[in-house]
Amino acid sequence: MQKNMDTSDEGRGSQSSEIESQSEPLLSPTELSSTLVDCVQRGNLEKLQQLVELYQYDVNIPDREDCSLLQWASLNNQVLCMKYLIEQKANLNYTGGELKATPLHWATFMGNLAAVVCLMQNGADPTVVNRDGCGTFHFACQRGFSHIVAYLLGKGVDVDARDQFGMTPLMWSTKVSAMDPARLLVNMGADINLKDRIHGNTALHWAAINTNPSVCQLLLKHGADVDSLNAENKTALVISLTDKRNRYIEDIIRSHREAKGFEGSWLTRNISRNEPLIKFIFSVLPFLSFLFVGWIFTTGINGWVKCLGIAGYCLAAYYIGKWLHFHRLADQFPLAVYLGVKSLVILTVFTIWLPTIATFSNATLWLVVLSGLMYNFLRSWLGDPGYVSPPPMDRLETVVELAEKNEFNVSKLCTTCLVVRPIRSKHCSVCGKCVQVMDHHCPFVGNCIGKKNHRFFLGYLLFLTFTGIWTIWAGFTYLGQLGKDCRLSSEAFLLTIGPAMQCSPWTMFILIISMGFTVWIGCLAVMQTYQISMMAMTTNERINRKRYGHFHDEEGEEVNPFDKGFVRNCMEFLECDPATIWGGMRRRTGGGSYEQLKTPTV
């Protein structure tokens, strides 16, 4: 035993002599400080430990730049070195360097989430301010690091925390054009209309001062007070008038004021404030436009006069839309066009064509196809496409949990919804939400197409194609009934277009529209069917698959992990459980398991 102890002592002595030999001649305080800084910057934990223990070094001694070792480790995201220094009683809230910032500020400066997590878990105070009077939360907003902003929110930092000048995180995000943190803070309930203590500016004032049109639009959309006065009794609009660069900001604010009924004549103000009336006019305008154009076709006036009438109507509709600020509803315009066209077609079929060509079979077919169309359209339009929308606190807890497990992936964080996006999901900028297995945002149904309503959208396309085919058949059948009176000949179709336009111009107008829509919708239905059954991809994935890592193997080759063959692709899309179906067949046939049945016999 004594021999073992002697051997151990010899080992320690050799180790000590080895360290001494490595550090010979003995380092001066300045040289030791520089060497330790170099160790923490490079993440050389072993050498750091040896030097600290050999020289009994106080890790809180600042270097010649007044920076601590923990600050340098935080700046370089050297978490292992940080943990060792914290074990050696490093000051977590030491303020040093030119900016008089804490290690938490330094970690935030570089966007080092792992370092921020390490410091917060060990008790660092995010409210300690730097030379400019900003806490870590404000600093993260200044730097535009949404992932750190989200983590700090999850750790309980007040979304409206003020610095020593009364600036909120939203004001800082607005001031430095950090759009992602600004959007995140607004969605997490930040008070948009708070004012700072020095200038009395709101976030909208700072957006105008710093020419940030995108942030300005975001704030106005979420209820920013456009007439709020700062300490100099200036509104954001007045500020925008003082700088030629801010003309775009001026246009945005003026347009918002007019749309809200704050400017304009008595009539303009009162109509602008009547939001239901504006939406009603916007919704019926496409229907009235198609009705007017069709009516122009039916009149017997000169062709040039018809063109002038249509041009005049379009001009009038444009100025009405500009007066009522229809641009606010631009994303709903395709849906209004679809509903207008479909309403005209249905009215034409029921009031003009069916009374002439009606039989029990074709009337029944029309009603069945129309019912299928309406059911699938309503499910696509009003149904939940699969929004990823957990409660706000659950979102924050998820961010914190993943960050502290070192499983957080910044590229997968949606800074708008503050959710870690599941695989195959995507954020929709129109709906403002993340959607599971998103295909695309369809303006003609006014909704996203995703996991929960994709099959109804495919049904909508198929039934719309069938409806278009039936409408074209019904229109030509109606013209055939008028054949003798209109001198139409089925043997020379092209020669009958002119007489048909003279005999029933409204029917030809509806047929032209129907043929255009049917060809287009039919192509979409074919494309969607092929993507679903043969590719097992969404439209978004087919277009962007080179950007998505799950469509590439370890060697970088393109693969599709979701393609399971035609039958299973279709069954999974329709949410049919293959095991249940094959289980029923097995009971009837006495066959094997589903796995055996789906495997071809060699």
GROMACS .gro file of C-alpha atoms in nm, residues 192-503:
model
  312
  192ILE     CA    1  -4.795   4.878  -2.899
  193ASN     CA    2  -4.888   5.224  -2.773
  194LEU     CA    3  -4.652   5.263  -2.476
  195LYS     CA    4  -4.430   5.574  -2.483
  196ASP     CA    5  -4.066   5.609  -2.381
  197ARG     CA    6  -3.977   5.849  -2.099
  198ILE     CA    7  -3.734   6.074  -2.284
  199HIS     CA    8  -3.899   6.150  -2.620
  200GLY     CA    9  -4.253   6.029  -2.558
  201ASN     CA   10  -4.233   5.820  -2.875
  202THR     CA   11  -4.438   5.510  -2.936
  203ALA     CA   12  -4.311   5.220  -3.145
  204LEU     CA   13  -4.491   5.376  -3.445
  205HIS     CA   14  -4.298   5.702  -3.395
  206TRP     CA   15  -3.971   5.509  -3.397
  207ALA     CA   16  -4.078   5.326  -3.714
  208ALA     CA   17  -4.143   5.660  -3.884
  209ILE     CA   18  -3.816   5.814  -3.757
  210ASN     CA   19  -3.609   5.520  -3.883
  211THR     CA   20  -3.803   5.461  -4.209
  212ASN     CA   21  -3.925   5.108  -4.137
  213PRO     CA   22  -4.230   5.056  -4.362
  214SER     CA   23  -4.272   4.684  -4.288
  215VAL     CA   24  -4.270   4.739  -3.911
  216CYS     CA   25  -4.500   5.039  -3.958
  217GLN     CA   26  -4.755   4.822  -4.143
  218LEU     CA   27  -4.726   4.555  -3.873
  219LEU     CA   28  -4.800   4.806  -3.596
  220LEU     CA   29  -5.092   4.964  -3.779
  221LYS     CA   30  -5.240   4.623  -3.851
  222HIS     CA   31  -5.236   4.540  -3.480
  223GLY     CA   32  -5.398   4.861  -3.360
  224ALA     CA   33  -5.125   5.122  -3.321
  225ASP     CA   34  -5.263   5.466  -3.233
  226VAL     CA   35  -5.192   5.665  -3.547
  227ASP     CA   36  -5.272   5.999  -3.375
  228SER     CA   37  -5.060   5.950  -3.063
  229LEU     CA   38  -4.848   6.259  -2.979
  230ASN     CA   39  -4.490   6.248  -2.855
  231ALA     CA   40  -4.317   6.497  -2.623
  232GLU     CA   41  -4.293   6.748  -2.911
  233ASN     CA   42  -4.665   6.709  -2.990
  234LYS     CA   43  -4.587   6.532  -3.318
  235THR     CA   44  -4.766   6.231  -3.461
  236ALA     CA   45  -4.589   5.964  -3.665
  237LEU     CA   46  -4.742   6.124  -3.978
  238VAL     CA   47  -4.593   6.465  -3.895
  239ILE     CA   48  -4.254   6.300  -3.836
  240SER     CA   49  -4.273   6.129  -4.175
  241LEU     CA   50  -4.333   6.467  -4.344
  242THR     CA   51  -4.001   6.605  -4.220
  243ASP     CA   52  -3.788   6.369  -4.425
  244LYS     CA   53  -3.816   6.301  -4.800
  245ARG     CA   54  -3.704   5.943  -4.739
  246ASN     CA   55  -4.023   5.889  -4.540
  247ARG     CA   56  -4.269   5.946  -4.823
  248TYR     CA   57  -4.352   5.577  -4.830
  249ILE     CA   58  -4.422   5.588  -4.455
  250GLU     CA   59  -4.642   5.892  -4.518
  251ASP     CA   60  -4.841   5.702  -4.781
  252ILE     CA   61  -4.887   5.405  -4.546
  253ILE     CA   62  -5.009   5.619  -4.256
  254ARG     CA   63  -5.237   5.838  -4.473
  255SER     CA   64  -5.389   5.531  -4.635
  256HIS     CA   65  -5.450   5.379  -4.292
  257ARG     CA   66  -5.612   5.700  -4.163
  258GLU     CA   67  -5.841   5.721  -4.464
  259ALA     CA   68  -5.933   5.353  -4.437
  260LYS     CA   69  -6.023   5.404  -4.070
  261GLY     CA   70  -6.231   5.714  -4.145
  262PHE     CA   71  -5.994   5.970  -3.987
  263GLU     CA   72  -5.954   6.174  -4.306
  264GLY     CA   73  -6.163   6.273  -4.608
  265SER     CA   74  -6.511   6.414  -4.661
  266TRP     CA   75  -6.809   6.344  -4.436
  267LEU     CA   76  -6.930   6.072  -4.676
  268THR     CA   77  -6.587   5.912  -4.702
  269ARG     CA   78  -6.535   5.907  -4.327
  270ASN     CA   79  -6.873   5.752  -4.254
  271ILE     CA   80  -6.850   5.485  -4.525
  272SER     CA   81  -6.491   5.400  -4.431
  273ARG     CA   82  -6.597   5.334  -4.075
  274ASN     CA   83  -6.871   5.098  -4.187
  275GLU     CA   84  -6.658   4.785  -4.228
  276PRO     CA   85  -6.952   4.543  -4.294
  277LEU     CA   86  -7.077   4.766  -4.576
  278ILE     CA   87  -6.733   4.780  -4.740
  279LYS     CA   88  -6.697   4.402  -4.721
  280PHE     CA   89  -7.043   4.356  -4.872
  281ILE     CA   90  -6.967   4.591  -5.164
  282PHE     CA   91  -6.633   4.418  -5.217
  283SER     CA   92  -6.799   4.074  -5.219
  284VAL     CA   93  -7.076   4.155  -5.469
  285LEU     CA   94  -6.865   4.371  -5.703
  286PRO     CA   95  -6.722   4.076  -5.907
  287PHE     CA   96  -7.073   3.929  -5.946
  288LEU     CA   97  -7.209   4.266  -6.064
  289SER     CA   98  -6.910   4.308  -6.296
  290PHE     CA   99  -6.966   3.973  -6.471
  291LEU     CA  100  -7.340   4.047  -6.485
  292PHE     CA  101  -7.276   4.384  -6.646
  293VAL     CA  102  -7.032   4.244  -6.902
  294GLY     CA  103  -7.276   3.965  -6.988
  295TRP     CA  104  -7.559   4.214  -7.024
  296ILE     CA  105  -7.343   4.427  -7.257
  297PHE     CA  106  -7.296   4.117  -7.473
  298THR     CA  107  -7.672   4.066  -7.501
  299THR     CA  108  -7.746   4.417  -7.622
  300GLY     CA  109  -7.772   4.496  -7.990
  301ILE     CA  110  -7.555   4.809  -7.979
  302ASN     CA  111  -7.240   4.863  -8.184
  303GLY     CA  112  -6.931   4.661  -8.085
  304TRP     CA  113  -6.720   4.973  -8.025
  305VAL     CA  114  -6.987   5.109  -7.793
  306LYS     CA  115  -6.981   4.777  -7.603
  307CYS     CA  116  -6.605   4.805  -7.558
  308LEU     CA  117  -6.635   5.164  -7.439
  309GLY     CA  118  -6.909   5.063  -7.194
  310ILE     CA  119  -6.695   4.782  -7.049
  311ALA     CA  120  -6.392   5.012  -7.025
  312GLY     CA  121  -6.600   5.280  -6.851
  313TYR     CA  122  -6.736   5.029  -6.602
  314CYS     CA  123  -6.387   4.897  -6.522
  315LEU     CA  124  -6.263   5.253  -6.468
  316ALA     CA  125  -6.554   5.328  -6.235
  317ALA     CA  126  -6.498   5.004  -6.040
  318TYR     CA  127  -6.128   5.088  -6.003
  319TYR     CA  128  -6.195   5.429  -5.852
  320ILE     CA  129  -6.467   5.294  -5.625
  321GLY     CA  130  -6.219   5.034  -5.499
  322LYS     CA  131  -5.955   5.300  -5.448
  323TRP     CA  132  -6.203   5.523  -5.264
  324LEU     CA  133  -6.313   5.242  -5.033
  325HIS     CA  134  -5.956   5.106  -4.991
  326PHE     CA  135  -6.027   4.761  -5.128
  327HIS     CA  136  -5.651   4.693  -5.116
  328ARG     CA  137  -5.705   4.589  -4.754
  329LEU     CA  138  -5.912   4.297  -4.882
  330ALA     CA  139  -5.691   4.209  -5.180
  331ASP     CA  140  -5.622   3.856  -5.052
  332GLN     CA  141  -5.998   3.784  -5.065
  333PHE     CA  142  -6.045   3.906  -5.424
  334PRO     CA  143  -5.995   3.566  -5.600
  335LEU     CA  144  -6.255   3.409  -5.369
  336ALA     CA  145  -6.501   3.688  -5.451
  337VAL     CA  146  -6.437   3.632  -5.824
  338TYR     CA  147  -6.498   3.259  -5.791
  339LEU     CA  148  -6.822   3.308  -5.597
  340GLY     CA  149  -6.938   3.568  -5.851
  341VAL     CA  150  -6.875   3.341  -6.150
  342LYS     CA  151  -7.027   3.036  -5.982
  343SER     CA  152  -7.339   3.232  -5.882
  344LEU     CA  153  -7.389   3.347  -6.242
  345VAL     CA  154  -7.348   2.994  -6.376
  346ILE     CA  155  -7.592   2.844  -6.124
  347LEU     CA  156  -7.852   3.114  -6.190
  348THR     CA  157  -7.818   3.062  -6.565
  349VAL     CA  158  -7.857   2.684  -6.536
  350PHE     CA  159  -8.163   2.701  -6.310
  351THR     CA  160  -8.344   2.992  -6.474
  352ILE     CA  161  -8.260   2.953  -6.845
  353TRP     CA  162  -8.119   2.613  -6.937
  354LEU     CA  163  -8.289   2.356  -6.714
  355PRO     CA  164  -8.648   2.464  -6.799
  356THR     CA  165  -8.564   2.388  -7.163
  357ILE     CA  166  -8.342   2.077  -7.140
  358ALA     CA  167  -8.455   1.929  -6.808
  359THR     CA  168  -8.496   1.555  -6.776
  360PHE     CA  169  -8.500   1.362  -6.451
  361SER     CA  170  -8.156   1.211  -6.511
  362ASN     CA  171  -7.963   1.525  -6.604
  363ALA     CA  172  -8.137   1.736  -6.336
  364THR     CA  173  -8.048   1.473  -6.074
  365LEU     CA  174  -7.690   1.456  -6.198
  366TRP     CA  175  -7.662   1.835  -6.178
  367LEU     CA  176  -7.791   1.842  -5.820
  368VAL     CA  177  -7.559   1.560  -5.710
  369VAL     CA  178  -7.251   1.721  -5.864
  370LEU     CA  179  -7.347   2.063  -5.730
  371SER     CA  180  -7.404   1.923  -5.379
  372GLY     CA  181  -7.064   1.751  -5.383
  373LEU     CA  182  -6.904   2.072  -5.504
  374MET     CA  183  -7.062   2.286  -5.232
  375TYR     CA  184  -6.979   2.038  -4.954
  376ASN     CA  185  -6.612   2.012  -5.047
  377PHE     CA  186  -6.585   2.386  -5.110
  378LEU     CA  187  -6.726   2.472  -4.768
  379ARG     CA  188  -6.496   2.221  -4.596
  380SER     CA  189  -6.198   2.368  -4.782
  381TRP     CA  190  -6.304   2.727  -4.720
  382LEU     CA  191  -6.420   2.715  -4.358
  383GLY     CA  192  -6.237   2.409  -4.228
  384ASP     CA  193  -5.922   2.404  -4.017
  385PRO     CA  194  -5.631   2.318  -4.250
  386GLY     CA  195  -5.424   2.194  -3.954
  387TYR     CA  196  -5.302   2.507  -3.780
  388VAL     CA  197  -5.015   2.462  -3.535
  389SER     CA  198  -5.142   2.692  -3.262
  390PRO     CA  199  -5.072   2.582  -2.904
  391PRO     CA  200  -5.147   2.830  -2.620
  392PRO     CA  201  -4.884   3.106  -2.577
  393MET     CA  202  -4.743   2.966  -2.251
  394ASP     CA  203  -4.709   2.619  -2.404
  395ARG     CA  204  -4.511   2.770  -2.691
  396LEU     CA  205  -4.271   2.943  -2.453
  397GLU     CA  206  -4.231   2.631  -2.240
  398THR     CA  207  -4.148   2.428  -2.552
  399VAL     CA  208  -3.882   2.678  -2.659
  400VAL     CA  209  -3.726   2.675  -2.310
  401GLU     CA  210  -3.736   2.296  -2.285
  402LEU     CA  211  -3.570   2.242  -2.622
  403ALA     CA  212  -3.310   2.512  -2.560
  404GLU     CA  213  -3.212   2.366  -2.223
  405LYS     CA  214  -3.188   2.016  -2.372
  406ASN     CA  215  -2.966   2.157  -2.649
  407GLU     CA  216  -3.216   2.029  -2.904
  408PHE     CA  217  -3.325   2.370  -3.027
  409ASN     CA  218  -3.292   2.434  -3.400
  410VAL     CA  219  -3.313   2.803  -3.487
  411SER     CA  220  -3.410   2.728  -3.847
  412LYS     CA  221  -3.720   2.537  -3.729
  413LEU     CA  222  -3.849   2.815  -3.503
  414CYS     CA  223  -4.133   3.019  -3.651
  415THR     CA  224  -4.070   3.364  -3.510
  416THR     CA  225  -4.425   3.473  -3.591
  417CYS     CA  226  -4.613   3.189  -3.423
  418LEU     CA  227  -4.334   3.111  -3.175
  419VAL     CA  228  -4.366   2.739  -3.240
  420VAL     CA  229  -4.108   2.483  -3.338
  421ARG     CA  230  -4.246   2.380  -3.673
  422PRO     CA  231  -4.315   2.007  -3.715
  423ILE     CA  232  -4.168   1.837  -4.020
  424ARG     CA  233  -4.355   1.919  -4.346
  425SER     CA  234  -4.522   2.224  -4.190
  426LYS     CA  235  -4.487   2.579  -4.319
  427HIS     CA  236  -4.584   2.927  -4.211
  428CYS     CA  237  -4.849   3.096  -4.425
  429SER     CA  238  -4.788   3.468  -4.456
  430VAL     CA  239  -5.151   3.529  -4.559
  431CYS     CA  240  -5.316   3.341  -4.272
  432GLY     CA  241  -5.037   3.433  -4.030
  433LYS     CA  242  -5.015   3.079  -3.890
  434CYS     CA  243  -4.813   2.762  -3.934
  435VAL     CA  244  -4.994   2.476  -4.108
  436GLN     CA  245  -4.922   2.105  -4.080
  437VAL     CA  246  -4.831   1.936  -4.411
  438MET     CA  247  -4.907   2.261  -4.593
  439ASP     CA  248  -4.975   2.231  -4.964
  440HIS     CA  249  -5.033   2.597  -5.049
  441HIS     CA  250  -5.256   2.892  -4.972
  442CYS     CA  251  -5.543   2.885  -5.220
  443PRO     CA  252  -5.687   3.232  -5.283
  444PHE     CA  253  -5.992   3.080  -5.456
  445VAL     CA  254  -6.107   2.915  -5.134
  446GLY     CA  255  -5.966   3.186  -4.909
  447ASN     CA  256  -5.782   2.937  -4.690
  448CYS     CA  257  -5.467   2.735  -4.655
  449ILE     CA  258  -5.464   2.378  -4.782
  450GLY     CA  259  -5.305   2.148  -4.530
  451LYS     CA  260  -5.328   1.819  -4.350
  452LYS     CA  261  -5.689   1.848  -4.234
  453ASN     CA  262  -5.858   1.988  -4.545
  454HIS     CA  263  -5.637   1.872  -4.833
  455ARG     CA  264  -5.862   1.579  -4.925
  456PHE     CA  265  -6.163   1.811  -4.934
  457PHE     CA  266  -5.971   2.047  -5.161
  458LEU     CA  267  -5.899   1.762  -5.401
  459GLY     CA  268  -6.268   1.673  -5.392
  460TYR     CA  269  -6.349   2.038  -5.461
  461LEU     CA  270  -6.125   2.040  -5.770
  462LEU     CA  271  -6.271   1.714  -5.902
  463PHE     CA  272  -6.633   1.818  -5.847
  464LEU     CA  273  -6.562   2.162  -5.993
  465THR     CA  274  -6.422   1.995  -6.304
  466PHE     CA  275  -6.730   1.771  -6.330
  467THR     CA  276  -6.954   2.073  -6.279
  468GLY     CA  277  -6.772   2.260  -6.555
  469ILE     CA  278  -6.805   1.966  -6.795
  470TRP     CA  279  -7.176   1.934  -6.717
  471THR     CA  280  -7.225   2.310  -6.762
  472ILE     CA  281  -7.056   2.303  -7.104
  473TRP     CA  282  -7.270   2.003  -7.206
  474ALA     CA  283  -7.586   2.173  -7.080
  475GLY     CA  284  -7.502   2.496  -7.263
  476PHE     CA  285  -7.447   2.325  -7.595
  477THR     CA  286  -7.757   2.113  -7.543
  478TYR     CA  287  -7.956   2.431  -7.482
  479LEU     CA  288  -7.813   2.580  -7.801
  480GLY     CA  289  -7.909   2.258  -7.981
  481GLN     CA  290  -8.269   2.305  -7.867
  482LEU     CA  291  -8.259   2.650  -8.026
  483GLY     CA  292  -8.094   2.516  -8.340
  484LYS     CA  293  -8.388   2.547  -8.579
  485ASP     CA  294  -8.481   2.895  -8.467
  486CYS     CA  295  -8.121   3.018  -8.473
  487ARG     CA  296  -8.009   2.827  -8.783
  488LEU     CA  297  -7.739   2.641  -8.588
  489SER     CA  298  -7.570   2.340  -8.742
  490SER     CA  299  -7.399   2.072  -8.534
  491GLU     CA  300  -7.209   1.953  -8.842
  492ALA     CA  301  -7.000   2.269  -8.871
  493PHE     CA  302  -6.935   2.387  -8.517
  494LEU     CA  303  -6.710   2.680  -8.603
  495LEU     CA  304  -6.971   2.813  -8.844
  496THR     CA  305  -7.232   2.814  -8.567
  497ILE     CA  306  -7.042   3.044  -8.328
  498GLY     CA  307  -7.153   3.360  -8.505
  499PRO     CA  308  -7.523   3.265  -8.522
  500ALA     CA  309  -7.509   3.143  -8.161
  501MET     CA  310  -7.370   3.479  -8.048
  502GLN     CA  311  -7.659   3.645  -8.227
  503CYS     CA  312  -7.921   3.402  -8.102
   0.00000   0.00000   0.00000
